[in-house]
Coordinates of C-alpha atoms and ligand atoms in Angstrom, one line a residue:
M53 CA -50.1 -106.8 -72.0
D54 CA -49.4 -103.2 -70.9
A55 CA -49.7 -104.0 -67.2
L56 CA -46.9 -106.5 -67.5
R57 CA -44.7 -104.0 -69.3
Q58 CA -45.1 -101.7 -66.4
L59 CA -43.6 -104.2 -63.9
P60 CA -40.4 -102.7 -62.5
A61 CA -37.0 -104.5 -62.7
V62 CA -35.7 -106.4 -59.7
E63 CA -33.0 -103.9 -59.0
H64 CA -35.5 -101.1 -59.1
V65 CA -37.7 -102.7 -56.4
L66 CA -34.6 -103.5 -54.3
H67 CA -33.8 -99.9 -54.1
D68 CA -37.3 -98.9 -52.9
P69 CA -36.9 -97.3 -49.4
A70 CA -39.6 -99.6 -48.1
L71 CA -37.3 -102.5 -48.5
A72 CA -34.2 -100.9 -46.9
G73 CA -34.9 -102.9 -43.6
L74 CA -35.3 -106.2 -45.5
V75 CA -32.1 -105.7 -47.5
A76 CA -30.2 -104.8 -44.3
E77 CA -31.5 -107.9 -42.5
L78 CA -31.3 -110.5 -45.3
G79 CA -28.4 -109.1 -47.4
A80 CA -28.6 -108.5 -51.1
A81 CA -28.9 -112.1 -52.1
G82 CA -31.8 -112.9 -49.7
A83 CA -33.7 -109.7 -50.5
T84 CA -33.2 -110.3 -54.3
D85 CA -34.7 -113.7 -53.9
L86 CA -37.8 -112.4 -52.1
V87 CA -38.2 -109.6 -54.7
R88 CA -38.1 -112.2 -57.6
R89 CA -40.8 -114.2 -55.9
A90 CA -42.9 -111.1 -55.3
L91 CA -42.5 -110.1 -58.9
D92 CA -43.6 -113.6 -60.0
A93 CA -46.6 -113.5 -57.7
R94 CA -47.6 -110.0 -59.0
R95 CA -47.1 -111.1 -62.7
G96 CA -49.4 -114.1 -62.0
A97 CA -52.0 -111.9 -60.3
L98 CA -52.0 -109.4 -63.3
L99 CA -52.4 -112.3 -65.8
D100 CA -55.3 -113.5 -63.7
G101 CA -56.9 -110.1 -64.1
A102 CA -55.9 -108.1 -61.0
D103 CA -56.2 -104.4 -61.5
P104 CA -52.8 -102.8 -62.6
A105 CA -51.5 -100.0 -60.5
P106 CA -51.9 -96.5 -62.0
D107 CA -48.1 -96.0 -62.5
R108 CA -44.8 -97.8 -62.1
G109 CA -44.2 -96.1 -58.7
A110 CA -47.4 -97.6 -57.3
E111 CA -46.6 -101.0 -58.9
T112 CA -43.2 -100.9 -57.2
A113 CA -44.9 -100.2 -53.8
I114 CA -47.2 -103.2 -54.3
I115 CA -44.4 -105.5 -55.1
A116 CA -42.3 -104.3 -52.2
A117 CA -45.2 -105.0 -49.9
I118 CA -45.6 -108.5 -51.3
A119 CA -41.8 -109.1 -50.8
R120 CA -42.1 -108.0 -47.2
S121 CA -45.1 -110.3 -46.7
L122 CA -43.2 -113.3 -48.1
D123 CA -40.5 -113.0 -45.4
A124 CA -40.8 -115.2 -42.4
Q125 CA -42.5 -113.6 -39.5
P126 CA -40.3 -113.0 -36.5
L127 CA -41.5 -114.3 -33.1
R128 CA -42.9 -111.2 -31.5
T129 CA -43.2 -110.6 -27.8
V130 CA -46.8 -110.6 -26.5
I131 CA -48.2 -109.1 -23.4
N132 CA -50.8 -111.6 -22.2
A133 CA -53.8 -109.8 -20.7
T134 CA -56.2 -112.6 -21.7
G135 CA -56.4 -114.1 -18.2
V136 CA -55.4 -117.5 -19.5
I137 CA -52.2 -118.5 -17.7
V138 CA -51.0 -121.5 -19.7
H139 CA -51.9 -120.1 -23.1
T140 CA -50.8 -122.7 -25.7
N141 CA -51.1 -120.2 -28.6
L142 CA -48.8 -117.8 -26.7
G143 CA -46.1 -120.4 -26.0
R144 CA -47.6 -121.7 -22.7
S145 CA -45.0 -120.9 -20.1
P146 CA -42.6 -117.9 -19.8
L147 CA -39.4 -119.3 -18.3
A148 CA -38.1 -118.4 -14.9
P149 CA -35.0 -116.1 -15.0
E150 CA -32.9 -119.1 -13.8
A151 CA -34.0 -121.1 -16.8
V152 CA -33.4 -118.2 -19.2
A153 CA -29.9 -117.9 -17.8
A154 CA -29.3 -121.6 -18.2
V155 CA -30.3 -121.5 -21.9
A156 CA -28.2 -118.4 -22.5
A157 CA -25.2 -120.0 -20.8
S158 CA -25.4 -123.1 -22.9
A159 CA -26.6 -121.8 -26.2
G160 CA -23.5 -120.2 -27.6
A161 CA -20.9 -122.8 -26.6
Y162 CA -20.3 -126.6 -26.7
A163 CA -21.6 -128.5 -23.7
D164 CA -21.2 -132.0 -22.1
L165 CA -24.6 -133.0 -23.5
E166 CA -23.7 -136.6 -24.2
L167 CA -20.2 -136.9 -22.8
D168 CA -19.1 -138.0 -19.3
L169 CA -16.3 -135.5 -18.6
A170 CA -15.0 -137.6 -15.7
T171 CA -14.3 -140.6 -17.9
G172 CA -14.2 -139.1 -21.4
Q173 CA -16.7 -141.7 -22.4
R174 CA -20.0 -141.2 -24.3
G175 CA -22.8 -140.4 -21.9
S176 CA -26.6 -139.8 -22.1
R177 CA -28.3 -136.5 -22.2
Q178 CA -30.8 -137.9 -19.7
T179 CA -28.2 -137.7 -17.0
H180 CA -28.8 -134.0 -16.8
V181 CA -32.5 -134.4 -15.9
G182 CA -33.3 -138.1 -15.1
P183 CA -32.1 -138.1 -11.5
L184 CA -34.0 -134.8 -10.7
I185 CA -37.2 -136.1 -12.3
A186 CA -36.9 -139.3 -10.2
R187 CA -36.2 -137.4 -7.0
L188 CA -39.0 -134.9 -7.5
T189 CA -41.6 -137.5 -8.4
G190 CA -40.5 -140.2 -6.0
A191 CA -40.0 -142.6 -9.0
E192 CA -37.1 -145.0 -9.6
A193 CA -36.1 -143.3 -12.8
G194 CA -37.0 -140.4 -15.1
M195 CA -36.3 -139.1 -18.6
A196 CA -37.4 -136.2 -20.8
V197 CA -38.4 -136.1 -24.5
N198 CA -39.6 -133.4 -26.9
N199 CA -43.2 -133.0 -25.6
A200 CA -45.8 -135.0 -23.7
A201 CA -47.7 -136.2 -26.8
G202 CA -44.3 -137.6 -27.9
A203 CA -43.8 -139.2 -24.5
L204 CA -47.2 -140.9 -24.8
V205 CA -46.5 -142.2 -28.4
L206 CA -43.0 -143.4 -27.3
T207 CA -44.3 -145.1 -24.2
L208 CA -47.1 -146.9 -26.1
A209 CA -44.7 -147.9 -28.9
A210 CA -42.1 -149.2 -26.5
L211 CA -44.4 -151.0 -24.1
A212 CA -47.4 -152.0 -26.1
R213 CA -46.7 -152.2 -29.9
G214 CA -48.8 -154.9 -31.4
R215 CA -50.7 -155.4 -28.1
E216 CA -53.8 -154.1 -26.5
V217 CA -54.1 -151.0 -24.4
I218 CA -57.1 -150.6 -22.0
V219 CA -58.6 -147.1 -21.7
S220 CA -61.8 -145.9 -20.0
R221 CA -64.4 -144.4 -22.3
G222 CA -64.5 -141.5 -19.9
Q223 CA -60.9 -140.7 -20.8
M224 CA -60.9 -140.8 -24.6
I225 CA -59.4 -137.4 -24.8
E226 CA -58.5 -135.1 -27.7
I227 CA -55.3 -133.3 -26.6
G228 CA -55.9 -130.4 -28.9
D229 CA -56.0 -129.5 -32.6
G230 CA -57.6 -132.8 -33.6
F231 CA -54.9 -134.9 -31.9
R232 CA -57.0 -137.8 -30.4
L233 CA -56.0 -140.7 -28.2
P234 CA -57.2 -143.4 -30.7
T235 CA -55.1 -141.8 -33.4
I236 CA -52.1 -141.7 -31.2
M237 CA -52.7 -145.3 -30.3
E238 CA -52.8 -146.3 -33.9
Q239 CA -49.6 -144.5 -34.8
A240 CA -47.9 -146.2 -31.9
G241 CA -49.1 -149.6 -33.3
A242 CA -51.1 -150.4 -30.2
R243 CA -54.7 -151.7 -30.2
L244 CA -57.2 -149.6 -28.2
V245 CA -59.6 -151.5 -26.0
E246 CA -62.3 -149.2 -24.6
V247 CA -64.0 -150.1 -21.4
G248 CA -66.9 -148.7 -19.3
A249 CA -69.2 -145.8 -20.2
T250 CA -68.4 -142.2 -20.8
N251 CA -69.6 -141.3 -17.3
R252 CA -68.8 -144.5 -15.3
T253 CA -66.1 -147.0 -15.4
R254 CA -65.5 -149.6 -12.7
L255 CA -62.6 -151.7 -11.7
D256 CA -64.5 -154.8 -13.0
D257 CA -64.6 -153.2 -16.4
Y258 CA -60.8 -153.1 -16.5
A259 CA -60.4 -156.6 -14.9
S260 CA -62.6 -158.3 -17.4
A261 CA -60.8 -156.7 -20.3
I262 CA -57.4 -158.0 -19.4
T263 CA -56.2 -160.8 -21.7
P264 CA -52.8 -162.3 -22.6
E265 CA -52.8 -159.7 -25.4
T266 CA -52.9 -156.7 -22.9
G267 CA -49.8 -154.6 -23.1
L268 CA -50.8 -151.9 -20.6
I269 CA -53.5 -150.1 -18.8
L270 CA -53.6 -146.4 -19.7
R271 CA -55.2 -143.7 -17.6
A272 CA -55.4 -140.3 -19.4
H273 CA -56.3 -137.2 -17.4
P274 CA -59.4 -135.6 -19.1
S275 CA -57.6 -132.3 -18.8
N276 CA -59.7 -130.0 -20.9
F277 CA -63.1 -131.2 -20.0
R278 CA -65.0 -132.6 -17.0
V279 CA -67.6 -135.3 -16.8
V280 CA -69.8 -134.1 -14.1
G281 CA -72.9 -135.5 -12.3
F282 CA -73.4 -139.2 -12.1
T283 CA -69.8 -140.3 -12.6
E284 CA -67.4 -143.0 -11.4
E285 CA -63.7 -143.3 -12.1
V286 CA -61.3 -146.0 -10.9
A287 CA -58.6 -144.5 -8.6
T288 CA -55.0 -145.0 -9.7
T289 CA -54.4 -147.1 -6.6
D290 CA -57.0 -149.6 -7.5
L291 CA -56.0 -149.7 -11.1
A292 CA -52.3 -150.1 -10.3
R293 CA -53.1 -152.9 -7.8
L294 CA -55.1 -154.7 -10.5
G295 CA -52.3 -154.2 -13.0
S296 CA -49.6 -155.5 -10.7
E297 CA -51.7 -158.6 -9.8
R298 CA -52.2 -159.4 -13.4
G299 CA -48.7 -158.4 -14.6
V300 CA -49.8 -155.5 -16.7
P301 CA -48.1 -152.1 -16.3
T302 CA -50.2 -149.0 -15.5
V303 CA -49.4 -145.8 -17.4
D304 CA -50.8 -142.5 -16.0
D305 CA -50.9 -139.5 -18.4
I306 CA -51.6 -136.7 -16.0
G307 CA -51.0 -134.0 -18.6
S308 CA -50.4 -130.8 -16.7
G309 CA -47.3 -131.6 -14.7
L310 CA -47.9 -130.9 -11.1
L311 CA -45.1 -132.6 -9.3
S312 CA -46.7 -132.8 -5.8
P313 CA -50.1 -131.6 -4.4
D314 CA -50.4 -127.9 -4.4
P315 CA -52.9 -126.0 -2.2
D316 CA -53.4 -123.5 -5.1
L317 CA -54.6 -126.3 -7.4
P318 CA -56.9 -128.6 -5.4
G319 CA -58.0 -131.7 -7.2
E320 CA -55.3 -131.5 -9.9
P321 CA -53.4 -134.8 -10.2
D322 CA -49.7 -134.8 -9.4
A323 CA -46.9 -137.0 -10.4
R324 CA -45.7 -137.9 -6.9
G325 CA -49.2 -138.9 -5.9
S326 CA -49.6 -141.1 -9.0
I327 CA -46.2 -142.9 -8.4
A328 CA -47.1 -143.4 -4.7
A329 CA -50.5 -144.8 -5.8
G330 CA -48.6 -147.4 -7.7
A331 CA -48.5 -146.2 -11.3
D332 CA -45.6 -147.8 -13.2
I333 CA -45.1 -144.9 -15.5
V334 CA -46.3 -141.2 -15.2
L335 CA -46.3 -138.8 -18.1
F336 CA -46.6 -135.0 -18.1
S337 CA -45.8 -131.8 -19.9
G338 CA -42.8 -129.6 -19.2
D339 CA -44.5 -126.4 -20.2
K340 CA -47.9 -126.5 -18.4
L341 CA -48.0 -126.3 -14.6
L342 CA -44.3 -127.2 -14.3
G343 CA -43.7 -123.8 -16.0
G344 CA -40.6 -124.9 -18.0
P345 CA -39.8 -125.4 -21.7
Q346 CA -41.7 -127.6 -24.1
A347 CA -40.9 -131.1 -23.0
G348 CA -42.5 -134.5 -22.2
I349 CA -41.5 -136.1 -18.9
I350 CA -41.5 -139.8 -18.2
A351 CA -41.1 -141.0 -14.7
G352 CA -41.5 -144.5 -13.2
R353 CA -40.1 -148.0 -12.9
A354 CA -36.4 -148.2 -13.8
D355 CA -36.8 -151.2 -16.1
L356 CA -39.7 -149.6 -18.0
V357 CA -37.9 -146.2 -18.3
H358 CA -34.9 -148.1 -19.6
T359 CA -37.0 -150.0 -22.2
I360 CA -38.6 -146.7 -23.3
S361 CA -35.2 -144.9 -23.6
R362 CA -33.9 -147.7 -25.8
H363 CA -36.8 -147.6 -28.3
P364 CA -35.8 -146.2 -31.8
L365 CA -38.5 -143.6 -31.6
A366 CA -36.7 -142.1 -28.5
R367 CA -34.0 -140.8 -30.9
A368 CA -36.7 -139.1 -33.1
L369 CA -38.4 -137.6 -30.1
R370 CA -35.3 -136.6 -28.1
I371 CA -35.3 -133.3 -26.2
D372 CA -33.0 -130.6 -27.6
R373 CA -30.1 -129.2 -25.7
L374 CA -31.6 -125.7 -25.0
S375 CA -34.8 -127.2 -23.7
L376 CA -32.8 -129.6 -21.6
A377 CA -30.9 -126.7 -20.0
A378 CA -34.2 -124.8 -19.3
L379 CA -35.8 -128.0 -17.9
Q380 CA -33.0 -128.7 -15.6
A381 CA -33.0 -125.2 -14.1
T382 CA -36.8 -125.3 -13.8
L383 CA -36.8 -128.6 -12.1
R384 CA -34.2 -127.4 -9.6
L385 CA -36.5 -124.5 -8.7
H386 CA -39.2 -127.1 -7.9
S387 CA -36.9 -128.8 -5.4
D388 CA -38.4 -126.2 -3.0
P389 CA -42.1 -125.6 -3.6
E390 CA -42.0 -122.2 -1.9
R391 CA -39.2 -121.1 -4.2
A392 CA -41.0 -122.5 -7.3
R393 CA -44.1 -120.5 -6.3
A394 CA -42.0 -117.3 -6.2
A395 CA -39.7 -117.9 -9.2
V396 CA -41.6 -120.0 -11.8
P397 CA -43.8 -117.4 -13.6
V398 CA -46.9 -119.6 -14.2
R399 CA -46.9 -120.6 -10.5
R400 CA -46.4 -117.0 -9.4
L401 CA -49.4 -115.9 -11.5
I402 CA -51.6 -118.7 -10.1
S403 CA -50.7 -118.0 -6.5
A404 CA -50.7 -114.1 -6.7
P405 CA -53.2 -112.7 -4.1
L406 CA -56.3 -111.1 -5.6
A407 CA -55.4 -107.9 -3.9
A408 CA -52.2 -107.6 -5.8
V409 CA -53.9 -108.4 -9.1
R410 CA -56.6 -105.8 -8.3
Q411 CA -53.9 -103.2 -7.5
R412 CA -52.5 -103.6 -11.0
A413 CA -55.9 -103.3 -12.5
E414 CA -56.4 -100.1 -10.5
T415 CA -53.1 -98.6 -11.7
L416 CA -54.0 -99.4 -15.3
A417 CA -57.5 -98.1 -15.0
A418 CA -56.3 -94.8 -13.4
A419 CA -53.7 -94.4 -16.2
T420 CA -56.1 -95.1 -19.1
G421 CA -59.5 -93.8 -17.8
G422 CA -60.7 -97.4 -17.7
E423 CA -62.8 -99.1 -15.1
V424 CA -61.8 -102.0 -12.8
V425 CA -64.1 -105.0 -13.1
D426 CA -64.1 -108.4 -11.6
S427 CA -62.8 -111.1 -13.9
A428 CA -62.3 -114.8 -14.0
A429 CA -58.9 -116.1 -15.1
R430 CA -58.2 -119.6 -16.2
I431 CA -55.3 -122.0 -15.8
G432 CA -55.5 -123.1 -19.4
G433 CA -53.3 -125.7 -21.1
G434 CA -55.8 -128.3 -20.1
A435 CA -55.6 -128.0 -16.4
L436 CA -58.6 -127.6 -14.0
P437 CA -61.1 -126.7 -16.8
T438 CA -63.9 -126.0 -14.4
I439 CA -61.9 -123.8 -12.0
D440 CA -61.9 -120.0 -12.3
L441 CA -59.2 -118.0 -10.6
P442 CA -60.6 -114.8 -9.1
S443 CA -59.0 -111.9 -11.0
A444 CA -59.4 -108.2 -11.9
A445 CA -59.4 -106.5 -15.3
C446 CA -59.2 -103.0 -16.6
A447 CA -62.2 -102.5 -18.9
L448 CA -62.1 -100.0 -21.8
P449 CA -64.9 -99.3 -24.3
D450 CA -64.1 -100.9 -27.6
A451 CA -67.4 -101.4 -29.5
D452 CA -65.9 -102.2 -32.9
G453 CA -62.7 -103.9 -31.6
A454 CA -60.5 -101.3 -33.1
L455 CA -58.6 -100.6 -29.9
H456 CA -57.9 -104.3 -29.4
E457 CA -56.7 -104.6 -33.0
A458 CA -54.4 -101.7 -32.6
L459 CA -52.9 -103.2 -29.4
R460 CA -52.7 -106.7 -31.0
T461 CA -50.8 -105.5 -34.1
G462 CA -48.4 -103.1 -32.4
S463 CA -45.1 -103.9 -30.7
P464 CA -45.1 -105.5 -28.3
A465 CA -48.4 -107.1 -29.1
I466 CA -51.0 -106.8 -26.4
L467 CA -53.8 -109.3 -26.1
G468 CA -56.9 -109.0 -24.0
R469 CA -60.5 -110.3 -24.2
L470 CA -63.4 -108.6 -26.0
E471 CA -66.7 -109.0 -24.1
D472 CA -69.9 -107.1 -24.8
G473 CA -68.2 -104.1 -26.5
L474 CA -65.6 -103.9 -23.7
L475 CA -61.9 -104.7 -24.0
L476 CA -61.0 -106.5 -20.8
L477 CA -57.3 -106.4 -19.9
D478 CA -57.0 -109.1 -17.3
C479 CA -54.2 -108.3 -14.8
R480 CA -53.7 -111.9 -13.4
T481 CA -51.6 -112.8 -16.4
L482 CA -49.4 -109.7 -16.5
L483 CA -45.8 -110.6 -15.6
D484 CA -44.7 -107.4 -13.9
D485 CA -45.4 -103.7 -13.3
A486 CA -43.4 -102.8 -16.4
E487 CA -46.1 -104.5 -18.5
V488 CA -48.8 -102.4 -16.8
A489 CA -46.8 -99.3 -17.8
I490 CA -46.4 -100.4 -21.4
I491 CA -50.1 -101.2 -21.8
A492 CA -51.1 -97.8 -20.3
E493 CA -48.7 -96.0 -22.7
R494 CA -50.0 -97.9 -25.7
V495 CA -53.6 -97.5 -24.9
N496 CA -53.2 -93.7 -24.5
A497 CA -51.2 -93.5 -27.8
C498 CA -54.1 -95.2 -29.6
R499 CA -56.6 -92.4 -28.6
Ligands
LIG643 C1 -51.4 -131.4 -22.7 C2 -51.6 -132.8 -22.6 C3 -50.9 -133.7 -23.4 C4 -49.9 -133.2 -24.5 O1 -48.8 -132.5 -24.0 P1 -47.9 -131.7 -24.9 O2 -46.7 -131.3 -24.0 O3 -48.6 -130.6 -25.4 O4 -47.4 -132.6 -26.0 C5 -51.1 -135.1 -23.3 N1 -51.9 -135.6 -22.4 C6 -52.7 -134.8 -21.6 C7 -53.6 -135.4 -20.6 C8 -52.5 -133.4 -21.7 O5 -53.2 -132.6 -20.8

């Protein structure tokens, strides 16, 4: 087949100027490997009837492009002008400078991760965060694992494997991406016992479901939806009292990770409140409202936290060293709520006065010829789904979405919202004035 004879040699493709960057980054061996794979793919496509290129030069360019596409995509910086603060697809929380510094300080050296330097004996990585988690939540003990879904699986496996777990039908949540509570329960080897109705569950429903088989009562915060109207939920206090009377631990998965009540986030459950209400274990994420790295936090009764930490799954779900460093630094900032509001990026974005957000939108609009419009930002990450945060956006005409595409695919990537032929660049989620300047420059370069 002529088309196959026209395929260039590996060496020939490697010297194509379009691959100079790839060769410099991966070295000759890595680049050669990618070019071989690209040639195989192209050969397969031609055998399947793809149109051959007009000449060998064009064929080489096609193969070089395939080789580049086969390389792993680097993580690219994104300017978040979507108005969604805890944006899971964008990595949820940017870290505070203190947390970034802690990661940088620990990353390139050895650390006393699991070694007690005072005695020279083996230690636990939890000593670096456990006492802080306990103090900030008012619990007896605390620990951290890889993420909150992991914390839930681990807690269920450690405290209720082979036993029943009582959950209200109003709290049968899907955490995201098809990850549902019944599935998690099954994986942890616990048996789900649903009680009540979607909109109403009473204390009696729980009480009559408790049997000698009951391992625990689980409360899960319906973080990404709200049941509104004719509803009834059992307060943690009542549930915890029932549990303690009947000798059944109560586990409260609050999801978003508020440590204590926050005037900026009315109605959002907090770990301290849940522990004070009597929950035996509270679970939450490290990278939602806490504004730290991906992590799952477990706080509560010392004996239960100990049991959880000794379960074999704890090893599989353990938090890594860099996240641990970032989590410790973030938790330290939360020791002072005022400081956290200023230093932890997601908290700063949530509490920023509307006037300051609007000021940024005005600067951006003046620089790009856009128009300032009112906007509604969202917390995201499954917190306060029904609450809009007042915000301001710079609106630019973008009927076919071409401007948004150019901004999204450039460097840094810039993400906004397309609404009714307008590109809205929401200024509540911009981290600083430098991002405003970059957006303005990029928008103007696109036109
Ligand atoms: C987000 C959430 C989780 C999962 O947390 P990850 O840190 O993403 O694993 C679990 N439960 C609730 C209620 C949540 O909101």
